[in-house]
Coordinates of C-alpha atoms and ligand atoms in Angstrom, one line a residue:
M577 CA 4.7 -18.6 31.0
R578 CA 5.1 -20.1 27.5
Q579 CA 7.6 -18.4 25.2
N580 CA 8.4 -18.5 21.5
T581 CA 11.6 -17.3 19.9
S582 CA 9.5 -15.5 17.3
D583 CA 8.4 -13.1 20.1
L584 CA 11.9 -12.2 21.2
L585 CA 12.3 -9.2 19.0
H586 CA 8.7 -8.2 18.5
T587 CA 5.7 -7.6 20.7
P588 CA 4.5 -11.1 21.3
D589 CA 1.4 -12.1 19.3
A590 CA -1.7 -12.4 21.4
R591 CA -3.1 -14.8 18.9
R592 CA -0.5 -17.3 20.1
Y593 CA -0.8 -16.8 23.8
G594 CA -4.4 -15.6 24.0
P595 CA -5.4 -12.2 25.2
A596 CA -4.8 -13.3 28.8
M597 CA -1.1 -12.7 28.3
Y598 CA -1.7 -8.9 28.8
D599 CA -3.7 -9.5 32.0
V600 CA -2.6 -7.5 35.0
T601 CA -2.6 -9.0 38.4
S602 CA -3.1 -5.6 40.1
D603 CA -5.9 -3.0 39.3
P604 CA -7.4 -4.3 36.0
R605 CA -7.5 -0.8 34.6
G606 CA -3.7 -1.1 34.1
R607 CA -4.3 -3.3 31.1
I608 CA -4.7 -0.2 28.9
F609 CA -0.9 0.2 29.1
T610 CA 0.1 -3.4 28.7
D611 CA -2.3 -4.6 25.9
P612 CA -1.5 -3.2 22.4
A613 CA -5.0 -4.0 21.3
A614 CA -6.4 -1.7 24.0
Y615 CA -5.3 1.2 21.8
R616 CA -7.6 0.0 19.0
D617 CA -10.6 1.6 20.7
M618 CA -9.4 5.0 21.8
T619 CA -12.8 6.0 23.1
A620 CA -12.8 3.2 25.7
W621 CA -9.1 3.8 26.3
H622 CA -9.6 7.5 27.1
E623 CA -12.6 6.7 29.4
T624 CA -10.4 4.4 31.5
A625 CA -7.5 6.9 31.5
A626 CA -9.9 9.7 32.7
D627 CA -11.1 7.4 35.5
L628 CA -7.5 6.8 36.5
R629 CA -6.6 10.5 36.5
R630 CA -9.5 11.1 38.8
T631 CA -9.0 8.1 41.2
E632 CA -5.5 6.6 40.9
P633 CA -3.3 8.9 38.9
V634 CA -0.1 7.1 39.9
L635 CA -1.1 3.5 39.3
R636 CA 1.0 0.5 40.3
V637 CA 0.8 -2.0 37.4
E638 CA 1.8 -5.6 38.0
S639 CA 1.5 -8.5 35.6
D640 CA 3.1 -11.9 34.8
F641 CA 4.4 -10.6 31.5
Y642 CA 5.9 -7.2 32.4
A643 CA 8.1 -6.0 35.2
P644 CA 6.1 -3.8 37.5
F645 CA 5.7 -0.1 36.7
W646 CA 3.9 3.0 37.9
A647 CA 1.6 4.5 35.3
L648 CA 1.5 8.4 35.3
T649 CA -1.7 9.7 33.7
R650 CA -1.9 13.3 34.8
H651 CA -0.4 16.1 32.8
A652 CA 1.3 17.6 35.9
D653 CA 3.0 14.2 36.7
V654 CA 4.1 13.4 33.2
F655 CA 5.5 16.9 33.1
E656 CA 7.3 16.6 36.4
A657 CA 8.8 13.1 35.6
S658 CA 10.0 14.3 32.2
R659 CA 11.7 17.3 33.9
R660 CA 13.5 15.3 36.6
S661 CA 16.1 13.7 34.4
D662 CA 18.6 14.1 37.3
V663 CA 16.9 11.3 39.2
L664 CA 14.7 9.6 36.6
L665 CA 16.8 8.0 33.9
N666 CA 15.9 6.6 30.5
T667 CA 18.5 3.7 30.5
L668 CA 18.7 1.1 27.7
D669 CA 15.1 -0.1 28.6
S670 CA 13.1 3.1 28.0
V671 CA 10.5 1.3 25.9
L672 CA 7.9 -1.0 27.6
V673 CA 8.5 -4.6 26.4
P674 CA 7.6 -7.9 28.1
E675 CA 10.2 -9.0 30.6
F676 CA 11.2 -12.3 29.0
Q677 CA 11.9 -10.4 25.8
S678 CA 14.5 -8.2 27.3
Q679 CA 16.0 -11.1 29.3
M680 CA 16.4 -13.3 26.3
I681 CA 17.9 -10.5 24.2
E682 CA 20.5 -10.1 26.9
V683 CA 21.1 -13.8 27.2
L684 CA 21.5 -14.3 23.5
G685 CA 23.8 -11.3 23.2
I686 CA 21.7 -9.6 20.6
P687 CA 22.9 -6.0 20.1
R688 CA 20.5 -3.6 21.9
P689 CA 19.6 -0.3 20.4
K690 CA 21.6 2.6 21.7
T691 CA 20.0 5.8 20.4
L692 CA 19.6 9.2 22.0
I693 CA 16.5 7.8 23.7
H694 CA 18.6 5.2 25.4
M695 CA 21.3 7.6 26.7
D696 CA 21.5 9.7 29.9
G697 CA 23.5 12.4 31.4
H698 CA 26.6 13.7 29.7
E699 CA 26.6 11.0 27.1
H700 CA 23.1 12.0 26.0
T701 CA 23.9 15.8 26.0
A702 CA 27.1 15.3 24.0
H703 CA 25.4 13.1 21.4
R704 CA 22.4 15.3 21.1
H705 CA 24.7 18.3 20.6
V706 CA 25.8 16.8 17.2
T707 CA 22.5 17.6 15.5
N708 CA 20.8 20.0 17.9
D709 CA 21.5 23.1 15.9
W710 CA 20.3 21.4 12.7
F711 CA 16.9 20.8 14.3
K712 CA 16.4 24.3 15.8
P713 CA 13.4 26.3 14.5
A714 CA 15.4 28.7 12.4
A715 CA 17.4 25.9 10.7
V716 CA 14.2 23.8 10.1
K717 CA 12.6 26.9 8.5
T718 CA 15.1 26.8 5.7
R719 CA 13.7 23.4 4.7
Q720 CA 10.2 24.8 4.2
D721 CA 10.6 25.1 0.4
A722 CA 11.4 21.4 0.2
I723 CA 8.5 20.4 2.4
D724 CA 6.2 22.6 0.2
A725 CA 7.3 20.8 -2.9
I726 CA 6.8 17.4 -1.4
A727 CA 3.4 18.3 -0.1
D728 CA 2.4 19.5 -3.6
E729 CA 3.6 16.2 -5.0
F730 CA 1.3 14.3 -2.7
V731 CA -1.7 16.6 -3.2
D732 CA -1.2 15.9 -6.9
K733 CA -1.2 12.2 -6.0
L734 CA -4.5 12.6 -4.1
A735 CA -6.0 14.3 -7.2
D736 CA -4.7 11.5 -9.4
L737 CA -6.3 8.9 -7.2
G738 CA -9.5 10.3 -8.5
G739 CA -11.8 10.7 -5.5
R740 CA -11.2 7.7 -3.3
C741 CA -8.2 6.5 -1.4
D742 CA -6.8 5.1 1.9
F743 CA -5.5 8.5 3.2
A744 CA -3.2 6.8 5.7
Q745 CA -1.4 4.4 3.3
D746 CA -1.7 6.4 0.1
I747 CA -0.8 9.9 1.4
A748 CA 0.2 10.1 5.1
V749 CA 2.8 7.3 5.2
P750 CA 4.6 8.0 1.9
Y751 CA 4.5 11.8 2.4
T752 CA 6.1 11.8 5.8
I753 CA 8.7 9.2 4.7
R754 CA 9.7 11.4 1.7
V755 CA 10.1 14.4 3.9
I756 CA 12.3 12.7 6.4
M757 CA 14.4 10.9 3.8
R758 CA 14.8 14.2 1.8
I759 CA 16.2 16.0 4.9
F760 CA 18.3 13.0 5.7
G761 CA 19.7 12.8 2.2
V762 CA 18.4 9.4 1.2
P763 CA 17.2 9.3 -2.5
P764 CA 13.5 8.4 -3.2
S765 CA 14.7 5.2 -4.9
D766 CA 15.9 3.9 -1.5
E767 CA 12.8 4.8 0.5
R768 CA 11.1 1.5 0.1
M769 CA 14.1 -0.4 1.3
M770 CA 14.5 2.0 4.3
M771 CA 10.9 1.4 5.2
E772 CA 11.3 -2.3 5.1
L773 CA 14.4 -2.2 7.2
T774 CA 13.0 0.0 9.9
Q775 CA 9.8 -2.1 10.2
G776 CA 11.9 -5.3 10.3
L777 CA 14.2 -3.9 12.9
F778 CA 11.6 -2.7 15.5
G779 CA 8.8 -4.8 14.3
A780 CA 5.3 -4.0 15.3
A781 CA 2.7 -5.3 17.6
D782 CA 0.1 -5.2 14.8
P783 CA -0.1 -8.5 13.0
E784 CA -0.6 -6.7 9.7
Y785 CA 3.0 -5.3 9.9
M786 CA 4.8 -8.2 11.4
P787 CA 7.7 -9.3 9.3
D788 CA 8.6 -12.9 8.6
L789 CA 9.4 -14.3 12.0
S790 CA 10.5 -17.8 11.1
D791 CA 14.0 -17.1 12.3
P792 CA 13.8 -13.8 14.1
I793 CA 17.4 -13.7 15.3
A794 CA 18.9 -14.3 11.9
G795 CA 16.4 -11.8 10.5
F796 CA 17.3 -9.1 13.0
M797 CA 21.0 -9.6 12.5
G798 CA 20.6 -9.5 8.7
I799 CA 18.7 -6.3 8.9
L800 CA 21.2 -4.7 11.1
Q801 CA 24.0 -5.7 8.7
R802 CA 22.1 -4.2 5.8
F803 CA 21.6 -0.9 7.7
E804 CA 25.3 -1.0 8.6
D805 CA 26.4 -1.5 5.0
Y806 CA 24.1 1.3 3.7
F807 CA 25.0 3.8 6.3
A808 CA 28.8 3.0 6.2
A809 CA 28.7 3.8 2.5
M810 CA 26.7 7.0 3.3
T811 CA 29.2 8.0 6.0
A812 CA 32.2 7.5 3.7
D813 CA 30.5 9.5 1.0
R814 CA 29.5 12.5 3.3
R815 CA 32.9 12.6 4.8
A816 CA 34.5 12.9 1.3
H817 CA 31.7 15.1 -0.2
P818 CA 29.9 17.0 2.6
T819 CA 26.5 18.5 1.6
D820 CA 23.9 20.4 3.6
D821 CA 21.9 17.2 4.6
L822 CA 21.5 15.6 8.0
A823 CA 23.6 12.6 7.0
T824 CA 26.6 14.9 6.6
V825 CA 26.1 16.3 10.1
I826 CA 25.9 12.8 11.6
A827 CA 28.8 11.4 9.5
N828 CA 31.1 14.2 10.6
G829 CA 29.8 14.4 14.2
Q830 CA 32.2 15.0 17.1
V831 CA 31.6 13.9 20.6
D832 CA 33.9 15.4 23.3
G833 CA 36.3 16.4 20.5
C834 CA 36.6 13.0 18.9
P835 CA 34.7 11.5 16.0
M836 CA 31.5 9.7 17.1
G837 CA 31.9 5.9 17.6
D838 CA 30.7 3.6 14.7
I839 CA 27.9 2.0 16.8
E840 CA 26.6 5.4 18.0
T841 CA 26.8 6.8 14.4
L842 CA 24.8 3.8 13.1
W843 CA 22.1 4.1 15.8
Y844 CA 21.9 7.9 15.3
Y845 CA 21.0 7.3 11.6
I846 CA 18.5 4.6 12.7
I847 CA 16.7 6.8 15.3
V848 CA 16.2 9.6 12.9
A849 CA 15.1 7.3 10.1
T850 CA 12.6 5.5 12.4
A851 CA 11.4 8.2 14.8
G852 CA 10.6 10.5 12.0
H853 CA 8.0 8.7 10.0
D854 CA 5.6 6.5 11.8
T855 CA 4.9 9.1 14.4
T856 CA 4.2 11.9 12.0
S857 CA 2.1 9.8 9.6
F858 CA -0.1 8.6 12.5
A859 CA -0.6 12.2 13.6
L860 CA -1.6 13.2 10.1
A861 CA -3.9 10.3 9.4
G862 CA -5.5 10.3 12.9
G863 CA -5.8 14.1 12.7
M864 CA -7.5 13.9 9.4
E865 CA -10.0 11.3 10.8
A866 CA -10.8 13.7 13.6
L867 CA -11.2 16.6 11.2
L868 CA -13.5 14.7 8.9
R869 CA -15.7 13.8 11.9
H870 CA -16.2 17.6 12.3
P871 CA -17.3 19.0 8.9
D872 CA -17.7 22.5 10.4
Q873 CA -14.0 22.5 11.2
V874 CA -13.1 21.3 7.7
E875 CA -15.0 24.4 6.4
A876 CA -13.4 26.7 9.0
L877 CA -10.0 25.6 7.9
R878 CA -10.8 26.0 4.3
A879 CA -12.1 29.5 4.9
D880 CA -9.1 30.5 7.0
P881 CA -5.9 28.6 6.1
S882 CA -4.0 30.5 8.8
L883 CA -5.7 28.1 11.3
A884 CA -3.4 25.3 9.9
A885 CA -0.6 25.8 12.5
N886 CA -3.0 25.4 15.4
A887 CA -4.9 22.6 13.7
A888 CA -1.6 20.7 13.4
E889 CA -1.0 21.3 17.1
E890 CA -4.5 20.0 17.9
M891 CA -4.1 16.9 15.7
I892 CA -0.8 16.1 17.4
R893 CA -2.4 16.6 20.9
W894 CA -5.4 14.5 19.8
T895 CA -3.5 11.6 18.4
A896 CA -0.4 11.4 20.7
P897 CA 1.1 8.7 18.4
V898 CA 3.9 7.9 21.0
R899 CA 2.0 6.2 23.7
A900 CA 4.6 6.0 26.4
F901 CA 8.2 6.0 27.5
L902 CA 9.7 4.7 30.8
R903 CA 12.0 6.4 33.3
Y904 CA 13.9 4.6 36.1
A905 CA 14.2 6.1 39.6
Q906 CA 17.8 6.4 40.8
E907 CA 16.6 7.4 44.3
D908 CA 13.3 7.7 46.1
V909 CA 11.4 10.4 44.2
E910 CA 7.9 11.8 44.9
I911 CA 5.6 12.2 41.9
G912 CA 2.0 13.2 42.3
G913 CA 2.1 12.6 46.1
V914 CA 3.4 9.0 45.7
T915 CA 6.9 8.0 46.6
I916 CA 8.4 6.0 43.8
P917 CA 11.1 3.9 45.4
A918 CA 14.7 3.8 44.0
G919 CA 14.9 1.1 41.4
D920 CA 11.3 1.3 40.4
R921 CA 10.1 2.7 37.0
V922 CA 7.4 5.1 35.8
L923 CA 5.5 5.0 32.6
L924 CA 4.7 8.4 31.1
S925 CA 1.4 8.2 29.3
Y926 CA 1.3 11.0 26.7
P927 CA -2.2 10.3 25.4
S928 CA -3.6 10.5 28.9
A929 CA -1.7 13.7 29.8
N930 CA -3.1 15.3 26.6
R931 CA -6.7 14.8 27.8
D932 CA -6.2 16.2 31.3
D933 CA -9.0 18.6 32.2
A934 CA -6.7 20.4 34.6
V935 CA -4.8 21.8 31.6
F936 CA -7.2 21.5 28.6
A937 CA -10.7 23.0 28.5
D938 CA -13.2 20.3 27.4
P939 CA -10.3 17.9 26.7
M940 CA -12.3 15.3 24.9
A941 CA -13.4 17.8 22.2
F942 CA -11.4 18.1 19.0
D943 CA -11.1 21.8 18.2
I944 CA -8.6 23.1 15.7
A945 CA -9.0 26.6 17.2
R946 CA -8.4 25.6 20.8
P947 CA -6.0 28.1 22.5
D948 CA -4.5 25.6 24.9
A949 CA -3.4 23.0 22.2
K950 CA 0.2 24.2 22.7
N951 CA 0.3 22.6 26.1
L952 CA 0.4 19.2 24.5
L953 CA 2.9 16.6 25.8
S954 CA 3.0 14.5 22.7
F955 CA 6.6 15.4 22.1
G956 CA 7.6 14.8 25.7
L957 CA 9.5 17.4 27.6
G958 CA 12.9 18.2 29.1
V959 CA 16.3 17.0 27.9
H960 CA 14.8 14.3 25.6
Y961 CA 12.2 16.6 24.1
C962 CA 11.5 15.4 20.5
L963 CA 14.3 16.5 18.3
G964 CA 12.1 16.4 15.2
S965 CA 9.0 18.3 16.6
Q966 CA 9.6 21.3 14.3
F967 CA 9.6 19.0 11.2
A968 CA 6.5 17.1 12.4
R969 CA 4.5 20.3 13.0
R970 CA 5.6 21.8 9.6
E971 CA 4.7 18.6 7.7
V972 CA 1.2 18.5 9.1
R973 CA 0.4 22.2 8.7
T974 CA 1.9 22.4 5.2
I975 CA -0.2 19.7 3.6
L976 CA -3.6 20.5 5.3
P977 CA -4.5 23.8 3.5
R978 CA -3.2 22.4 0.2
I979 CA -5.5 19.4 0.4
L980 CA -8.5 21.6 1.1
E981 CA -7.6 24.0 -1.7
R982 CA -7.6 21.1 -4.2
V983 CA -10.6 18.9 -3.1
D984 CA -14.0 19.4 -1.7
A985 CA -16.8 17.1 -0.5
L986 CA -14.1 15.4 1.6
E987 CA -15.6 12.7 3.9
L988 CA -15.0 9.3 5.5
D989 CA -15.7 6.4 3.2
G990 CA -15.9 3.6 5.8
E991 CA -14.6 2.9 9.2
P992 CA -11.0 3.8 10.0
Q993 CA -8.8 1.1 11.4
W994 CA -6.4 1.6 14.3
S995 CA -3.2 -0.3 14.8
D996 CA -2.5 -2.6 17.8
A997 CA 0.5 -0.9 19.4
N998 CA 1.4 0.3 22.9
F999 CA 4.5 2.1 21.7
V1000 CA 3.8 4.1 18.5
G1001 CA 0.5 3.7 16.8
G1002 CA -2.7 5.2 15.5
V1003 CA -5.0 5.1 12.4
K1004 CA -3.5 2.7 9.9
H1005 CA -6.3 2.7 7.3
L1006 CA -8.4 5.8 6.6
P1007 CA -10.8 5.3 3.7
I1008 CA -11.9 8.7 2.3
R1009 CA -13.8 10.0 -0.7
Y1010 CA -13.7 13.5 -2.2
R1011 CA -14.3 15.5 -5.3
V1012 CA -11.3 16.9 -7.1
R1013 CA -11.8 20.6 -8.0
Ligands
LIG1287 C1 4.1 13.8 15.5 C2 5.3 13.3 15.4 C3 6.2 13.0 16.5 C4 5.9 12.7 17.8 C5 4.6 12.5 18.5 C6 7.2 12.4 18.5 C7 7.3 12.1 19.8 C8 8.5 12.0 20.5 C9 8.7 11.7 21.9 C10 7.5 11.5 22.9 C11 10.0 11.6 22.2 C12 10.6 11.4 23.6 C13 10.5 12.7 24.4 C14 10.9 12.5 25.8 O1 11.4 11.5 26.3 O2 10.7 13.6 26.6 C15 10.7 11.9 21.0 C16 12.1 11.9 20.9 C17 12.7 11.9 19.7 N1 12.2 12.2 18.4 FE1 10.2 12.5 18.0 N2 8.2 12.6 17.6 C18 7.7 12.9 16.4 C19 8.4 13.2 15.2 C20 9.7 13.2 15.1 C21 10.5 13.5 13.9 C22 9.8 14.0 12.6 C23 11.8 13.2 14.1 C24 13.0 13.3 13.2 C25 13.1 14.2 12.2 C26 11.9 12.8 15.5 C27 13.1 12.4 16.1 C28 13.2 12.2 17.5 C29 14.5 11.9 18.1 C30 15.8 11.8 17.5 C31 14.2 11.8 19.5 C32 15.2 11.5 20.6 C33 15.5 12.7 21.4 C34 16.4 12.5 22.6 O3 16.3 11.5 23.3 O4 17.1 13.4 22.9 N3 10.6 12.8 16.0 N4 9.8 12.1 20.0

């Protein structure tokens, strides 16, 4: 297999290797999990996933590029695997990347992310405990005024744009970034830099968002250093002058009675800064696309803004911006009637679980009033259940009725574009037109 150092830290570019790099040597349907471009056409993707749920819900996927895994597509199996954190561990490899990429990172001694997502057992519980209370529903509720004010700011921006915009890039992305940075305690003047750093660090499969890859290792180390400098200053400041922001909680975090280690503190900042924005902006942009394809539902929501909470839930079910996480079997474990041998790994497919007709009535229908939307698995489940789910829900449900109050004749103004990504992805460009009231 040909390799290029540019690909070490980012999803390798199919333009360089040809689309065959994502071929699977087992059942060809497994390609929907390996190929980032497969997520560009979600209609075709969901047809294949539905077929798998019916015929091969625990699918063995083998390829030249990825170490083998078992893809779980049914709601019940993703649910069960998420719950079994006693025998199915996250490990440092909980995100699907090509095998040579993880091996080379190891060989070159490049620091590997160690966030909550990469921890297990007591280490995970103890680190999660640092911020758990801060993210509980009652605590998040106290931030509602701040979210309201930011939503108002972006609805003003929508009006200022005068009747035409790219809803994804002009509204969804900057709105969700501002909320997360505000709760974090990062001033708006540093938002752009934080965005560049997070994109540079984790990269993206989508060629549009690939950073300069001429010297990826130096680039990665440089970004990490800039993060470290920024957050070290933030830590020192919040230790000396505590406020009510999240940075203060992390900076003063104790694990087992001792201050949290420097590396763990750095990665804690990074996971919150990164997990919080791409995900929510894809849910909002993709949810808006679905809404606009159903003008009757736009009018229903306008007529009854109390539908916004359920609409947000349905948008997050529908879009499932996190496509998958992996779990590693510590002993033989049975999932969906198949024995996963010790040492093997399972891939939890959230978009597929969310369209399982065993749980959702008419799952391929977008319906902001559906009573079963709350069964969504977009936020995962169990000990790693998304820490920021309350924020994500509030962000989406806060801005929706405000938009409809301010504009009418809201409709698509061209074809939306989806990102190529098999980790976090969704609608990256959403041209819309509207009349400002
Ligand atoms: C629609 C938006 C979001 C989606 C779809 C989403 C999805 C997920 C998923 C699937 C997981 C892993 C769950 C598991 O393994 O069981 C996760 C974990 C996590 N999320 Fe989110 N997320 C969203 C928004 C946010 C926000 C706004 C924040 C921060 C404010 C956040 C912070 C985190 C953190 C820190 C974890 C790691 C938790 C742990 O491992 O204990 N997420 N998220």
